[in-house]
JSON list of C-alpha atoms in Angstrom, two decimals:
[
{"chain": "A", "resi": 963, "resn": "UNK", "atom": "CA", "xyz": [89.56, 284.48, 143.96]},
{"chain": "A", "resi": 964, "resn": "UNK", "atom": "CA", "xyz": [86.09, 284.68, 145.14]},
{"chain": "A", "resi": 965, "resn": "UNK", "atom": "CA", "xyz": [84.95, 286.54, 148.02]},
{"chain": "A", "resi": 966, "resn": "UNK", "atom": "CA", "xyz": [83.00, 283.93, 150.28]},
{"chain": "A", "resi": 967, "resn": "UNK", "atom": "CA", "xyz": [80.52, 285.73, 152.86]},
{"chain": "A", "resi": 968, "resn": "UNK", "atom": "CA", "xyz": [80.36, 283.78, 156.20]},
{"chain": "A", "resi": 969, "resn": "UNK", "atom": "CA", "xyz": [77.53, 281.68, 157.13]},
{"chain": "A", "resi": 970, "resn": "UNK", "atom": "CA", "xyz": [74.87, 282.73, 159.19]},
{"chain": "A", "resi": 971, "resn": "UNK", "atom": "CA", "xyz": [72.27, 281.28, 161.54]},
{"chain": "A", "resi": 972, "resn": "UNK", "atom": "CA", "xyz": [70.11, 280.67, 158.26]},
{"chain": "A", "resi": 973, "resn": "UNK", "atom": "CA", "xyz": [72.55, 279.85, 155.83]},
{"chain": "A", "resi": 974, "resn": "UNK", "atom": "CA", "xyz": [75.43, 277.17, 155.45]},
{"chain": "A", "resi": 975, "resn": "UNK", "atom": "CA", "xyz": [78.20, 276.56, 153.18]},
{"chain": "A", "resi": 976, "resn": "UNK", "atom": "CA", "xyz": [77.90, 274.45, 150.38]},
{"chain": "A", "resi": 977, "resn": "UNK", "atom": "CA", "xyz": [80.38, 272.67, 147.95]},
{"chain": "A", "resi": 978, "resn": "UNK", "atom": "CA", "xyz": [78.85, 273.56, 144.35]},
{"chain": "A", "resi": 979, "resn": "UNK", "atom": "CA", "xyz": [81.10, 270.91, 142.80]},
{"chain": "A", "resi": 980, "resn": "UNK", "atom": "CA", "xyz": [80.50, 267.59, 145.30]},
{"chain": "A", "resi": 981, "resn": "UNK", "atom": "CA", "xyz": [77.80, 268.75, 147.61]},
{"chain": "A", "resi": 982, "resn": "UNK", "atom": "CA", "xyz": [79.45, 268.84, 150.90]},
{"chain": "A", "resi": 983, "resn": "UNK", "atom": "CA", "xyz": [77.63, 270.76, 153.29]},
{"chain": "A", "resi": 984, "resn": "UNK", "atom": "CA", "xyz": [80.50, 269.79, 156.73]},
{"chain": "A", "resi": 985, "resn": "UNK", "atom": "CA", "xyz": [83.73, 270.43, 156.50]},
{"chain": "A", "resi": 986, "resn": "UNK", "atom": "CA", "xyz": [86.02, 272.88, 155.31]},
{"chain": "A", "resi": 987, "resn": "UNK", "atom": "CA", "xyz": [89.46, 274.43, 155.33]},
{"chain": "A", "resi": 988, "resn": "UNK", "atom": "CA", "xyz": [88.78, 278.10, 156.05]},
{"chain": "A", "resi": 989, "resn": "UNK", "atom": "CA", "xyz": [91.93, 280.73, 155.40]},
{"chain": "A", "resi": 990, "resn": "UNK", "atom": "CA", "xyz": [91.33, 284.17, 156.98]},
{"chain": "A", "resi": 991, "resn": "UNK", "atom": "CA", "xyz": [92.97, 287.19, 158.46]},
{"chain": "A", "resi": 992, "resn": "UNK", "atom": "CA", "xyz": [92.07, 288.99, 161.39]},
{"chain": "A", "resi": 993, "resn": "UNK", "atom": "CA", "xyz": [93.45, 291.61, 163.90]},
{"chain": "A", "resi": 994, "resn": "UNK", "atom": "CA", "xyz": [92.31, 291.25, 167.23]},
{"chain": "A", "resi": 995, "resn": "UNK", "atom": "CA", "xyz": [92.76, 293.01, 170.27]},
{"chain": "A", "resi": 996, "resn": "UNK", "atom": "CA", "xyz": [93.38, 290.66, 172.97]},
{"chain": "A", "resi": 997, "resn": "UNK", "atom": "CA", "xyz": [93.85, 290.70, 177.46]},
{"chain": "A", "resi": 998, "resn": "UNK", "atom": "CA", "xyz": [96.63, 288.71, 177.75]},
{"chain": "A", "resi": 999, "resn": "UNK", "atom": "CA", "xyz": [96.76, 287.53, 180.96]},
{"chain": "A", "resi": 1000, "resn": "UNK", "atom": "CA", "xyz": [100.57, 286.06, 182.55]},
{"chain": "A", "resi": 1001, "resn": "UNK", "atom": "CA", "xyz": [100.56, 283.72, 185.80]},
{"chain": "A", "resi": 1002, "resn": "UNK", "atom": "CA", "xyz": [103.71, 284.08, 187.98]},
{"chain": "A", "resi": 1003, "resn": "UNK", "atom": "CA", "xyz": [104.93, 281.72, 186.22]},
{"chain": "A", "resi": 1004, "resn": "UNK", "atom": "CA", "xyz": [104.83, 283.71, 183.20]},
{"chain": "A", "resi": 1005, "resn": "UNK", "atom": "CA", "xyz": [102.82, 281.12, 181.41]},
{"chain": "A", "resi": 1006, "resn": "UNK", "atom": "CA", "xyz": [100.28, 283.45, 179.22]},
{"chain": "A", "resi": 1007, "resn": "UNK", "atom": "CA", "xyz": [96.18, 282.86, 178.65]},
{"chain": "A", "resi": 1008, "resn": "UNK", "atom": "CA", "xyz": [94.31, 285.10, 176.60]},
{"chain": "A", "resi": 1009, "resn": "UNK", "atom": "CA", "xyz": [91.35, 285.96, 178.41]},
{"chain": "A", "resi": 1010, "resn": "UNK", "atom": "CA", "xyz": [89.43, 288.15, 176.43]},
{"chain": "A", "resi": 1011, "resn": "UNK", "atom": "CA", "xyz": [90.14, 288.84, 172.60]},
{"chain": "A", "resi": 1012, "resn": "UNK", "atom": "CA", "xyz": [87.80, 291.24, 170.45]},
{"chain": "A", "resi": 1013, "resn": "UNK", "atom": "CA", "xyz": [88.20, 290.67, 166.31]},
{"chain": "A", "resi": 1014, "resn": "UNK", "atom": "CA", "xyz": [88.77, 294.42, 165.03]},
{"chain": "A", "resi": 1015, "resn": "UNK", "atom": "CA", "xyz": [88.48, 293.05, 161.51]},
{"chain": "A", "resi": 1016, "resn": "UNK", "atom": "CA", "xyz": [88.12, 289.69, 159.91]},
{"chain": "A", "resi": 1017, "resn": "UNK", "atom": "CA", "xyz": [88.30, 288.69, 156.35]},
{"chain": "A", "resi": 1018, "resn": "UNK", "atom": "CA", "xyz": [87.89, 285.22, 154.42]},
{"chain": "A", "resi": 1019, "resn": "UNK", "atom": "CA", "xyz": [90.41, 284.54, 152.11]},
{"chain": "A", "resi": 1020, "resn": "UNK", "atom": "CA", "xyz": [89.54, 281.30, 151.04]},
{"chain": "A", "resi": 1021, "resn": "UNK", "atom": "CA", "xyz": [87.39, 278.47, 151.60]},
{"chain": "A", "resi": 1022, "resn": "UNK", "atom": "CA", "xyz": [88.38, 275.08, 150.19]},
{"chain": "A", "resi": 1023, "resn": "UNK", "atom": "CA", "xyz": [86.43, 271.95, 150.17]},
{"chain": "A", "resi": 1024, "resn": "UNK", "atom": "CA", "xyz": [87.67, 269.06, 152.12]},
{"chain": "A", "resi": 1025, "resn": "UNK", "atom": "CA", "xyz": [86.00, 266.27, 150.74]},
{"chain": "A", "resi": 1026, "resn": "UNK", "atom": "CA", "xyz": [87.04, 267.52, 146.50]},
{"chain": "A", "resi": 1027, "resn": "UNK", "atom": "CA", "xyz": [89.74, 269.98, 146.96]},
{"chain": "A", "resi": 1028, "resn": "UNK", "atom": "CA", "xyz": [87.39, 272.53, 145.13]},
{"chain": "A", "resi": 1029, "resn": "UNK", "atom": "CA", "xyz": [88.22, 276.29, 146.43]},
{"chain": "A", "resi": 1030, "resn": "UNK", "atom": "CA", "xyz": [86.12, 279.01, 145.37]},
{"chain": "A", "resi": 1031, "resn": "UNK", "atom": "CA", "xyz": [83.21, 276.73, 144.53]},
{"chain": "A", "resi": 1032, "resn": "UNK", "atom": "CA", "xyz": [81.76, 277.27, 147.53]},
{"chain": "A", "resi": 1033, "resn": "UNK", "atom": "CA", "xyz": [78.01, 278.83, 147.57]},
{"chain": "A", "resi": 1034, "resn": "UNK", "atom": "CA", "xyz": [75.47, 280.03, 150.80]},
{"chain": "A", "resi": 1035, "resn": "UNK", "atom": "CA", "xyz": [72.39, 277.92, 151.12]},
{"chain": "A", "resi": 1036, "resn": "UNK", "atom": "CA", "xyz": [69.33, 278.17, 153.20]},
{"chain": "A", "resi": 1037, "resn": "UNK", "atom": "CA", "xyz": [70.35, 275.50, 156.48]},
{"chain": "A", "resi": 1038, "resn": "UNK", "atom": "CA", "xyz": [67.19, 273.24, 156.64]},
{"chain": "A", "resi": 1039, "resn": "UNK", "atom": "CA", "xyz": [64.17, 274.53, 159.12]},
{"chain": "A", "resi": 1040, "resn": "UNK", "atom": "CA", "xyz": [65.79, 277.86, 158.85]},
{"chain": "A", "resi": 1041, "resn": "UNK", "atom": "CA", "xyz": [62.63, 279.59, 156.86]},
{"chain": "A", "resi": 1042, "resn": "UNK", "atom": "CA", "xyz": [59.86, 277.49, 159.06]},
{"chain": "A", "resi": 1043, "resn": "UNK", "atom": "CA", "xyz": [59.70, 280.54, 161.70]},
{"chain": "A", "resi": 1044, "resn": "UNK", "atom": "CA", "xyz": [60.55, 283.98, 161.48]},
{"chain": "A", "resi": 1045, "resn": "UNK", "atom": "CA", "xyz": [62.21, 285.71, 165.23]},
{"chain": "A", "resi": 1046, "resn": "UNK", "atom": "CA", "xyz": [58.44, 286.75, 166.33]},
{"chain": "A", "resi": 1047, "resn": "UNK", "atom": "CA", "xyz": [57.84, 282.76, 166.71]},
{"chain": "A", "resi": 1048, "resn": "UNK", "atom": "CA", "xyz": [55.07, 282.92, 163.54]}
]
C-alpha cells in the first residue's frame, strides 16, 4: 500500500489509471480530542474537536475502483500567482 499525501491548496488528487480528478473514497485514522457538549436532555454535540494525528490509509477511485493509483497534480491556476500577489 501506497502512502497518499493529502491535497493541498495547489495540488489535487488524480486517478493515474482513468483520470478522475472528483471523487473519492478516502480511508483514514485519526485521534481527536473533542468538547463534547450534553443538553439536559442528554442529547450530545461536539462542539469543538482538534485532530491530534491523522493518517491516510487509502484512497480508492470511485469512478475505476483503482486504489493506490492515485497521484498529486498541480489544481489549474494554482502556479499563475505566488502569496505576494506577483
Amino acid at each position: 500500500m501506497t502512502t497518499v499525501p493529502l491535497p493541498t491548496a495547489k495540488t489535487r488528487w488524480r486517478c493515474t489509471l482513468c483520470g478522475n480528478l472528483t471523487r473519492f473514497d478516502v480511508t483514514r485514522s485519526s485521534k481527536v480530542v473533542e468538547y463534547v457538549h450534553l443538553d439536559l436532555a442528554g442529547e450530545p454535540s461536539v462542539e469543538e474537536r482538534d485532530v491530534v494525528s491523522e493518517t491516510i490509509e487509502s484512497v480508492r477511485c470511485r469512478w475505476c475502483n483503482a486504489v493506490d493509483r492515485i497521484e498529486l497534480v498541480d489544481r489549474p491556476g494554482a502556479g499563475a500567482q505566488d502569496s505576494t500577489g506577483s
